[in-house]
CSV table of C-alpha atoms and ligand atoms in Angstrom, one decimal:
chain,number,residue,atom,x,y,z
S,1,MET,CA,-0.4,0.3,-0.2
S,2,THR,CA,1.0,3.0,-0.9
S,3,LYS,CA,1.7,6.1,2.1
S,4,PRO,CA,-0.7,8.6,2.4
S,5,VAL,CA,0.2,12.4,1.8
S,6,ILE,CA,-0.3,14.9,3.4
S,7,ILE,CA,-1.0,18.3,2.9
S,8,LEU,CA,-1.3,21.5,5.0
S,9,GLY,CA,-3.6,24.2,3.3
S,10,ILE,CA,-3.5,28.1,3.7
S,11,GLU,CA,-5.9,30.2,2.8
S,12,SER,CA,-6.4,34.3,3.6
S,13,SER,CA,-7.0,35.6,0.0
S,14,CYS,CA,-9.3,37.5,1.4
S,15,ASP,CA,-10.7,38.3,5.1
S,16,ASP,CA,-11.4,34.4,6.3
S,17,THR,CA,-7.1,33.0,7.8
S,18,SER,CA,-8.0,29.1,7.6
S,19,ALA,CA,-5.6,26.2,7.3
S,20,ALA,CA,-6.6,22.4,6.8
S,21,ILE,CA,-5.1,19.4,7.1
S,22,LEU,CA,-6.2,17.3,4.4
S,23,LYS,CA,-5.0,12.7,4.2
S,24,ASP,CA,-5.1,12.1,0.5
S,25,ARG,CA,-8.8,13.0,-0.3
S,26,LYS,CA,-10.5,12.9,3.3
S,27,ILE,CA,-10.2,16.4,5.5
S,28,LEU,CA,-9.2,15.8,8.9
S,29,SER,CA,-9.5,19.1,9.7
S,30,ASN,CA,-10.5,22.8,8.4
S,31,ILE,CA,-10.2,26.0,11.0
S,32,ILE,CA,-11.2,29.0,9.9
S,33,ALA,CA,-11.2,32.1,11.9
S,34,ASN,CA,-13.0,35.0,10.4
S,35,GLN,CA,-12.2,38.3,11.4
S,36,GLU,CA,-15.1,40.2,12.9
S,37,VAL,CA,-13.7,43.6,12.6
S,38,HIS,CA,-15.1,44.0,9.6
S,39,LYS,CA,-18.6,44.4,10.7
S,40,LYS,CA,-18.8,48.0,11.8
S,41,TYR,CA,-17.6,49.6,8.9
S,42,GLY,CA,-19.7,47.9,6.4
S,43,GLY,CA,-17.4,46.0,4.3
S,44,VAL,CA,-13.8,44.5,4.7
S,45,VAL,CA,-10.7,46.4,5.3
S,46,PRO,CA,-8.1,45.8,3.7
S,47,GLU,CA,-5.0,46.9,5.9
S,48,LEU,CA,-7.5,45.0,9.4
S,49,ALA,CA,-7.3,41.6,7.7
S,50,SER,CA,-3.7,42.2,6.9
S,51,ARG,CA,-3.3,42.5,10.7
S,52,ALA,CA,-6.2,40.1,12.4
S,53,HIS,CA,-4.6,37.1,9.6
S,54,GLN,CA,-0.8,37.7,11.1
S,55,GLN,CA,-2.9,37.8,14.8
S,56,ASN,CA,-4.4,34.3,13.5
S,57,ILE,CA,-2.6,32.7,11.6
S,58,ILE,CA,0.2,30.1,14.3
S,59,PRO,CA,-2.9,29.5,16.4
S,60,VAL,CA,-4.8,28.2,13.1
S,61,VAL,CA,-2.5,26.2,12.5
S,62,ASN,CA,-1.5,24.7,15.0
S,63,GLU,CA,-5.4,24.0,15.7
S,64,ALA,CA,-5.3,22.8,12.4
S,65,ILE,CA,-2.3,19.8,13.2
S,66,ASN,CA,-3.8,19.7,16.8
S,67,GLN,CA,-7.6,18.9,15.8
S,68,ALA,CA,-6.3,16.1,12.7
S,69,LYS,CA,-3.6,14.6,15.5
S,70,ILE,CA,-1.0,14.6,13.4
S,71,LYS,CA,3.0,16.2,13.9
S,72,LYS,CA,3.9,18.8,12.2
S,73,GLU,CA,6.6,16.5,10.5
S,74,ASP,CA,4.5,14.4,9.5
S,75,ILE,CA,3.1,17.2,6.6
S,76,ASP,CA,4.6,16.3,3.6
S,77,ALA,CA,3.5,19.7,1.2
S,78,VAL,CA,2.0,22.9,2.1
S,79,ALA,CA,-0.5,24.3,-0.5
S,80,TYR,CA,-1.1,27.7,-0.3
S,81,THR,CA,-3.4,30.2,-1.9
S,82,LYS,CA,-0.8,33.2,-4.4
S,83,GLY,CA,-3.5,35.3,-5.3
S,84,PRO,CA,-6.5,36.4,-6.3
S,85,GLY,CA,-7.1,38.3,-3.0
S,86,LEU,CA,-6.1,41.4,-0.9
S,87,LEU,CA,-1.8,41.6,-1.8
S,88,GLY,CA,-1.2,42.3,2.0
S,89,SER,CA,-3.2,39.8,3.5
S,90,LEU,CA,-2.7,37.0,0.4
S,91,LEU,CA,1.5,38.2,2.1
S,92,VAL,CA,1.3,37.2,5.0
S,93,GLY,CA,-0.6,32.8,4.3
S,94,GLY,CA,2.4,33.0,2.1
S,95,SER,CA,5.1,34.3,3.5
S,96,PHE,CA,3.6,31.8,6.5
S,97,ALA,CA,3.6,28.6,4.2
S,98,LYS,CA,7.0,29.8,2.6
S,99,GLY,CA,9.1,29.9,5.9
S,100,PHE,CA,6.9,26.2,7.3
S,101,ALA,CA,8.5,24.7,3.8
S,102,MET,CA,11.5,25.6,4.6
S,103,GLY,CA,11.5,24.7,8.0
S,104,MET,CA,10.2,21.6,7.7
S,105,LYS,CA,12.4,21.1,4.1
S,106,ILE,CA,8.8,20.0,2.9
S,107,PRO,CA,7.6,21.4,-1.1
S,108,LEU,CA,5.7,24.2,-1.4
S,109,ILE,CA,2.5,24.3,-3.4
S,110,SER,CA,0.7,28.1,-5.3
S,111,VAL,CA,-2.7,27.2,-5.5
S,112,ASN,CA,-5.5,29.9,-7.2
S,113,HIS,CA,-7.5,29.9,-5.2
S,114,MET,CA,-11.2,30.8,-7.6
S,115,LYS,CA,-9.2,26.8,-8.6
S,116,GLY,CA,-9.5,26.3,-5.2
S,117,HIS,CA,-13.2,27.1,-5.0
S,118,ILE,CA,-13.7,24.4,-8.3
S,119,LEU,CA,-11.3,22.0,-6.7
S,120,ALA,CA,-13.4,21.6,-3.3
S,121,HIS,CA,-15.3,19.2,-5.5
S,122,PHE,CA,-13.2,16.2,-5.4
S,123,ILE,CA,-13.0,15.9,-1.3
S,124,GLU,CA,-13.9,13.5,0.0
S,125,ASN,CA,-18.2,13.0,0.6
S,126,GLN,CA,-20.3,10.2,1.9
S,127,ASP,CA,-21.7,9.8,-1.3
S,128,SER,CA,-18.7,9.2,-3.8
S,129,ARG,CA,-20.3,11.8,-5.3
S,130,TYR,CA,-18.4,13.5,-7.7
S,131,PRO,CA,-18.5,15.8,-10.7
S,132,ARG,CA,-17.3,13.9,-13.5
S,133,PHE,CA,-14.8,15.0,-16.8
S,134,PRO,CA,-15.7,18.0,-18.5
S,135,PHE,CA,-18.0,20.3,-16.5
S,136,LEU,CA,-19.1,23.6,-15.5
S,137,CYS,CA,-18.9,25.3,-13.0
S,138,LEU,CA,-20.6,29.0,-11.6
S,139,THR,CA,-18.1,29.9,-9.3
S,140,VAL,CA,-19.6,33.3,-7.3
S,141,SER,CA,-17.5,34.5,-4.7
S,142,GLY,CA,-17.7,38.4,-2.8
S,143,GLY,CA,-14.7,39.2,-5.5
S,144,HIS,CA,-15.8,36.6,-8.8
S,145,THR,CA,-18.8,35.5,-10.7
S,146,GLN,CA,-17.4,33.0,-13.4
S,147,LEU,CA,-18.5,30.2,-15.7
S,148,VAL,CA,-15.6,27.8,-15.9
S,149,ARG,CA,-15.7,24.5,-18.0
S,150,ILE,CA,-13.8,21.8,-16.5
S,151,ASN,CA,-12.0,19.2,-19.1
S,152,ASP,CA,-9.5,18.5,-16.5
S,153,PHE,CA,-7.4,19.4,-12.6
S,154,ASN,CA,-5.1,21.1,-14.1
S,155,ASP,CA,-7.2,21.9,-17.2
S,156,MET,CA,-9.9,24.9,-17.0
S,157,LYS,CA,-10.9,27.8,-19.3
S,158,ILE,CA,-13.7,30.3,-18.7
S,159,ILE,CA,-16.4,31.2,-20.1
S,160,GLY,CA,-17.9,33.7,-18.4
S,161,THR,CA,-17.2,36.6,-16.2
S,162,THR,CA,-18.9,39.1,-15.1
S,163,LEU,CA,-17.9,43.3,-16.7
S,164,ASP,CA,-18.2,44.4,-13.0
S,165,ASP,CA,-19.6,43.6,-9.9
S,166,ALA,CA,-19.9,40.3,-8.3
S,167,ALA,CA,-22.5,38.6,-7.8
S,168,GLY,CA,-21.5,38.4,-4.5
S,169,GLU,CA,-20.9,41.9,-4.2
S,170,ALA,CA,-24.3,42.0,-5.9
S,171,PHE,CA,-25.8,40.5,-2.4
S,172,ASP,CA,-23.9,43.0,-0.3
S,173,LYS,CA,-24.8,46.0,-1.4
S,174,SER,CA,-28.3,46.2,-1.8
S,175,ALA,CA,-28.2,44.1,2.0
S,176,ARG,CA,-26.3,47.3,2.3
S,177,LEU,CA,-29.3,49.5,1.3
S,178,LEU,CA,-30.7,47.6,3.2
S,179,GLY,CA,-29.0,48.8,5.7
S,180,LEU,CA,-28.4,45.0,6.6
S,181,ASP,CA,-24.4,44.5,8.4
S,182,TYR,CA,-21.5,43.3,6.2
S,183,PRO,CA,-21.5,40.3,4.5
S,184,GLY,CA,-24.9,40.8,3.6
S,185,GLY,CA,-25.4,37.6,1.2
S,186,PRO,CA,-26.0,35.3,4.6
S,187,LEU,CA,-28.7,37.6,5.9
S,188,ILE,CA,-31.2,37.7,2.8
S,189,ASP,CA,-31.0,34.3,2.6
S,190,LYS,CA,-32.0,34.5,5.6
S,191,LEU,CA,-34.7,36.9,5.7
S,192,SER,CA,-36.0,36.2,1.7
S,193,LYS,CA,-37.4,33.3,3.8
S,194,ASN,CA,-40.5,34.8,4.5
S,195,GLY,CA,-40.9,36.9,2.1
S,196,ASP,CA,-42.7,37.0,-0.8
S,197,ILE,CA,-40.2,36.7,-4.9
S,198,LYS,CA,-42.9,38.6,-6.9
S,199,ALA,CA,-43.3,41.8,-4.9
S,200,PHE,CA,-41.1,44.0,-6.6
S,201,GLN,CA,-38.8,43.4,-9.8
S,202,PHE,CA,-35.7,44.4,-11.3
S,203,GLY,CA,-34.5,45.1,-14.8
S,204,LYS,CA,-32.5,42.2,-16.0
S,205,PRO,CA,-28.6,43.9,-17.4
S,206,LYS,CA,-29.1,42.6,-21.4
S,207,ILE,CA,-26.0,40.8,-21.4
S,208,LYS,CA,-24.7,38.7,-24.1
S,209,ASP,CA,-23.3,35.2,-24.6
S,210,LEU,CA,-22.0,33.9,-21.2
S,211,ASP,CA,-20.4,37.4,-19.2
S,212,PHE,CA,-22.3,39.1,-16.4
S,213,SER,CA,-22.9,42.5,-15.2
S,214,PHE,CA,-24.6,43.3,-11.8
S,215,SER,CA,-23.6,47.3,-11.0
S,216,GLY,CA,-27.1,48.7,-12.9
S,217,PHE,CA,-28.6,46.2,-10.4
S,218,LYS,CA,-28.2,48.5,-7.7
S,219,THR,CA,-29.2,52.1,-9.2
S,220,SER,CA,-32.6,49.9,-9.7
S,221,ILE,CA,-32.7,48.9,-5.9
S,222,VAL,CA,-31.9,52.7,-4.3
S,223,ARG,CA,-34.4,54.5,-7.6
S,224,LEU,CA,-37.3,51.8,-6.2
S,225,VAL,CA,-36.4,52.6,-2.5
S,226,GLU,CA,-36.4,56.3,-2.8
S,227,LYS,CA,-40.3,56.2,-4.4
S,228,GLY,CA,-41.2,53.5,-1.2
S,229,LEU,CA,-39.8,56.4,1.5
S,230,ASP,CA,-42.0,59.2,-1.0
S,231,SER,CA,-45.2,57.1,0.5
S,232,ASP,CA,-44.2,55.1,3.7
S,233,LYS,CA,-40.9,56.8,5.8
S,234,ASP,CA,-40.6,53.1,7.2
S,235,PHE,CA,-40.7,51.7,3.2
S,236,VAL,CA,-37.5,48.9,3.8
S,237,LYS,CA,-38.3,48.1,7.1
S,238,ASN,CA,-42.8,47.6,6.3
S,239,ASN,CA,-40.8,45.9,3.2
S,240,LEU,CA,-37.5,44.2,4.2
S,241,ASN,CA,-38.7,40.0,4.0
S,242,ASP,CA,-39.7,41.2,0.4
S,243,LEU,CA,-37.2,43.2,-1.1
S,244,CYS,CA,-34.5,40.6,0.4
S,245,ALA,CA,-36.5,37.8,-1.7
S,246,SER,CA,-37.1,39.9,-4.7
S,247,ILE,CA,-34.0,40.4,-4.9
S,248,GLN,CA,-32.1,37.1,-4.3
S,249,HIS,CA,-34.6,36.1,-6.3
S,250,SER,CA,-33.5,38.7,-9.8
S,251,ILE,CA,-29.8,37.5,-9.0
S,252,VAL,CA,-29.7,34.2,-8.9
S,253,GLU,CA,-32.5,34.0,-12.4
S,254,ILE,CA,-29.7,35.6,-13.6
S,255,LEU,CA,-27.4,33.2,-12.4
S,256,ILE,CA,-29.8,29.5,-13.7
S,257,GLU,CA,-30.5,31.3,-16.8
S,258,LYS,CA,-26.1,31.7,-17.8
S,259,ILE,CA,-26.1,28.7,-16.8
S,260,LYS,CA,-28.6,26.8,-18.7
S,261,ILE,CA,-27.2,29.2,-21.9
S,262,ALA,CA,-23.5,28.1,-20.7
S,263,SER,CA,-24.7,24.0,-20.7
S,264,LYS,CA,-26.7,24.7,-24.6
S,265,LYS,CA,-23.6,26.4,-25.8
S,266,GLU,CA,-21.1,23.6,-24.4
S,267,ASN,CA,-22.5,20.8,-24.7
S,268,VAL,CA,-22.4,19.6,-21.7
S,269,LYS,CA,-25.4,18.6,-18.8
S,270,GLU,CA,-23.1,17.8,-15.1
S,271,ILE,CA,-23.1,21.0,-13.7
S,272,ALA,CA,-21.3,22.3,-9.9
S,273,ILE,CA,-21.5,25.5,-8.3
S,274,ALA,CA,-18.7,26.9,-5.6
S,275,GLY,CA,-17.3,29.7,-3.9
S,276,GLY,CA,-19.6,31.8,-1.7
S,277,VAL,CA,-22.5,32.6,-3.4
S,278,ALA,CA,-23.0,28.7,-3.7
S,279,ALA,CA,-24.2,28.4,0.1
S,280,ASN,CA,-27.2,30.3,-0.9
S,281,SER,CA,-30.9,28.4,0.4
S,282,TYR,CA,-32.5,29.7,-2.6
S,283,LEU,CA,-29.8,29.0,-5.7
S,284,ARG,CA,-29.7,25.8,-4.6
S,285,LYS,CA,-33.3,25.3,-4.7
S,286,ARG,CA,-33.8,26.5,-8.0
S,287,LEU,CA,-31.0,25.0,-9.9
S,288,ASP,CA,-32.4,21.6,-7.6
S,289,GLU,CA,-35.4,21.8,-10.0
S,290,GLU,CA,-33.7,22.9,-13.3
S,291,SER,CA,-32.0,19.5,-13.0
S,292,ARG,CA,-34.7,18.0,-13.3
S,293,GLU,CA,-36.4,20.2,-16.0
S,294,GLU,CA,-32.7,20.4,-17.4
S,295,ASN,CA,-31.6,16.7,-16.9
S,296,PHE,CA,-28.6,19.1,-15.1
S,297,GLN,CA,-26.3,16.7,-12.9
S,298,ILE,CA,-25.6,19.0,-10.2
S,299,HIS,CA,-22.6,19.3,-7.9
S,300,ILE,CA,-22.6,21.6,-4.6
S,301,PRO,CA,-19.8,21.8,-2.8
S,302,LYS,CA,-21.0,21.1,1.5
S,303,PHE,CA,-21.5,24.5,3.3
S,304,GLU,CA,-18.3,25.0,5.0
S,305,TYR,CA,-16.3,23.8,1.6
S,306,CYS,CA,-18.9,26.8,-0.6
S,307,THR,CA,-16.8,30.2,1.4
S,308,ASP,CA,-12.8,30.4,1.9
S,309,ASN,CA,-11.3,27.4,3.8
S,310,ALA,CA,-7.9,26.0,3.0
S,311,ALA,CA,-10.0,22.6,2.8
S,312,MET,CA,-10.2,23.6,-1.1
S,313,ILE,CA,-6.5,24.9,-1.1
S,314,ALA,CA,-5.4,21.8,0.1
S,315,ILE,CA,-7.0,19.3,-2.0
S,316,SER,CA,-5.7,21.9,-5.1
S,317,GLY,CA,-2.6,21.1,-3.4
S,318,LEU,CA,-2.8,17.6,-3.6
S,319,PHE,CA,-3.7,17.4,-7.4
S,320,LYS,CA,-0.4,19.7,-8.1
S,321,TYR,CA,1.7,17.6,-6.0
S,322,GLN,CA,0.8,14.2,-8.1
S,323,ASN,CA,2.0,16.1,-10.8
S,324,ASN,CA,5.2,17.3,-9.6
S,325,ASP,CA,4.2,21.1,-9.2
S,326,PHE,CA,6.3,22.6,-6.7
S,327,SER,CA,6.6,26.1,-6.4
S,328,SER,CA,10.0,28.3,-5.3
S,329,GLN,CA,10.5,30.5,-2.7
S,330,SER,CA,10.8,33.7,-4.3
S,331,GLU,CA,7.6,32.9,-5.9
S,332,VAL,CA,5.3,36.3,-6.3
S,333,SER,CA,1.9,36.6,-4.4
S,334,SER,CA,-0.4,38.3,-7.0
S,335,SER,CA,-3.7,40.0,-6.1
S,336,ARG,CA,-4.6,39.8,-10.0
S,337,LEU,CA,-3.4,36.6,-10.8
S,338,LEU,CA,-5.1,35.0,-13.5
S,339,PHE,CA,-5.9,31.5,-14.5
L,401,KG4,O1,-16.1,32.6,-1.3
L,401,KG4,P1,-16.2,33.8,-0.1
L,401,KG4,O2,-16.3,33.3,0.9
L,401,KG4,O3,-15.2,35.1,-0.8
L,401,KG4,C1,-14.9,35.1,-1.5
L,401,KG4,O4,-14.1,35.7,-2.1
L,401,KG4,O5,-15.4,36.2,-2.0
L,401,KG4,O6,-17.2,34.8,-0.4
L,401,KG4,C2,-17.9,35.5,-0.2
L,401,KG4,C3,-19.4,35.8,-0.9
L,401,KG4,C4,-20.1,37.2,0.0
L,401,KG4,O7,-20.2,38.1,-1.1
L,401,KG4,C5,-20.9,36.8,1.0
L,401,KG4,O8,-21.8,38.0,1.1
L,401,KG4,C6,-21.6,35.3,-0.2
L,401,KG4,O9,-20.1,35.2,-0.4
L,401,KG4,N1,-22.4,35.0,0.6
L,401,KG4,C7,-23.7,34.9,0.3
L,401,KG4,C8,-24.2,33.6,1.2
L,401,KG4,N2,-23.2,33.2,2.0
L,401,KG4,C9,-21.9,34.5,1.6
L,401,KG4,N3,-24.6,35.1,-0.6
L,401,KG4,C10,-25.8,34.8,-0.7
L,401,KG4,N4,-26.6,33.4,-0.2
L,401,KG4,C11,-25.6,33.1,1.1
L,401,KG4,N5,-25.8,32.9,2.2
L,402,ZN,ZN1,-13.4,32.4,-2.6
């Protein structure tokens, strides 16, 4: 029997400090320290994020190793997020990973955060259900909205992207307009459960092919709220659930429509979603409905592997490890790392 491979994954691209231990494709631990400090600012403050990563990184890695019940000497390689993300945040995880790899004399592996979100689908799961190649993945997070065709672990192509805001940003900015805390996506999701999706209508962006646009969305919400306030000074409060449900419905329908076009164009029925917005319960429900209509095979990662986490970095690291695709100590983190 071949010896299992143990990988330490490090993720620090935005406002979560995370470390995970992976044994072959099985996650032994996945520790995530959220940064509460940003809440009062209504969005992530890059400088505060870097500082919080510095505070968190060692305790988070220690906890990941302890929870996995391994010794640091058991680790075969360390994988870290090279980009895209906030540069100051990336540098903290990257520098830690380099130091750890050098100190332990083990290989260093750099991972693209967006590819990490996609490869999270290959973490061992109970029903052993994984996407089959080729598949399409809608990666929707606070910073990105991409449709990707995946031919193999190391062969992916972006076939659609947002021209302005990301889907998560559309959720967060809408929430902010309604006076909700950051990040607003999960709150909109929760409040929508008691709302009517048809209460309010928003214009649909007319974007060709597989690209997305969400910036006009914010303007239509501002207009709607302004109009509402003319006749009711508590318009937002009195209609909060309906507003959330209608906003969520509009964003999700844009995503579903593009998935359907992509599936036809690429002739692929194997469909996956990834990234923080993939945690949205209404998107999951709509995708499930569409899968029956359109004969899609749907893949949605476990909730904890949707938002930013180091488990997805560790599994991406494993595929690179198997290809002997290692990084050098002089590799540089990149906020705008392309695919
Ligand atoms: O992937 P992620 O954790 O971080 C980035 O790489 O951006 O995604 C964070 C985004 C935020 O915009 C957040 O509001 C959104 O994912 N999000 C959600 C939900 N949970 C997280 N959006 C809608 N519904 C949710 N349940
Ligand atoms: Zn992300």
